[in-house]
Amino acid sequence: MWFSDKIEILEKPLGIPYSRDDEGSHSYENLRENPGALDLIPELRKARALHEFVKDLNSHPSIFQSFGCEKWINFGYSHPRVPPEYSFHSGSYVDIAFADLNACRSQQSLLELIDTYRLYGSKCIEHNMVQVMFNMRPTVNFHWGNWWTLEFWNYGLGRTEQEAEHWWAEGVRCFKQFLMERSTVLVY
């Protein structure tokens, strides 16, 4: 697994709830309180691994929750560290925080989560066909106050669309497994 060394701290806050009117997107749903809304989110209907990830992340055994996601595939990807024949690039991001938002009032708990995952992920997938990067952004809600949200960006690379999708799904499954294991050892 290839991790980006940089963690970008975004300035523009994510406002919760948010509303989207375009056809390929969906407004905010609190999936911990309304798990039935999973099937209404277009991004989740198109990608089984992302659906399972978001479902498990928002389940009550999990200490995490999600606030948004997106999924795509591109052709023509190039990067100096990637052989040119690996031009398919399947990607997604998911906005994540602890279910107890008090654990995210500062960046520290999310930075520790990232550091722990870097070690875990490099053992989970030992090649560079999966690329991961993290961003953090301030998040606001009138009733819940302010906290930090972690953006998990996951990419699969391949010579074909199917290969890129396969490695993308492996990256999603690895991070899901990590977060669910953290849910059994961490209490926030």
Phi, psi and omega in degrees: 000136182254118180258135171291134181288335186269135170250110182278133175259107183281147181268324183288121182287152171270119179267128180243128358282161174236160182234136178234136179252345183287153189296324184274006185230179183213148176288164181300136173231133174279096187284343174289322180272335184225072183296339178295341180286349178307318184285353178270346186272116186303319182299327183281332178290334185270345187221103184302316181298321178292320177302311181295321179300307183294322178299310182292323180299324183265004180287160184290336173290341183279146176263013182240169173210162179245158181232354179171161180199165174204154181220142180203169171220139181234151172243144179100016179291140173214147179203143182302335182269000185242130176303143186299335180289348177267070188262355174269138188223105178260131185217165176201163167222154175222132173275126188229147170209169173291148178299322173274100185299339177299333178288348181245016180291335171240169182282343192303313183295326178286323176296321177295321177299316179298312181300318179294321180291326177304318178290314182297311185296324181292338175271331182290316180226116190261020179226175186263021178279352174241127178242139183227140171217157181232142169234158173232144179218148174292144181230142185226147174212138183304319184269326186268347181088209183248145175205177177255138177246141178262128173263119176261113179255125184230131181231140170247137180250147179197165175280340177229166177299319181296320179294317178298317178297320179301310183290327174300312181297322177298319178296319178296315180297321179297314180293322177299313179301317177301311182295322180291323174295322178296328180294337179271344182247341181254144174228121178241000000 
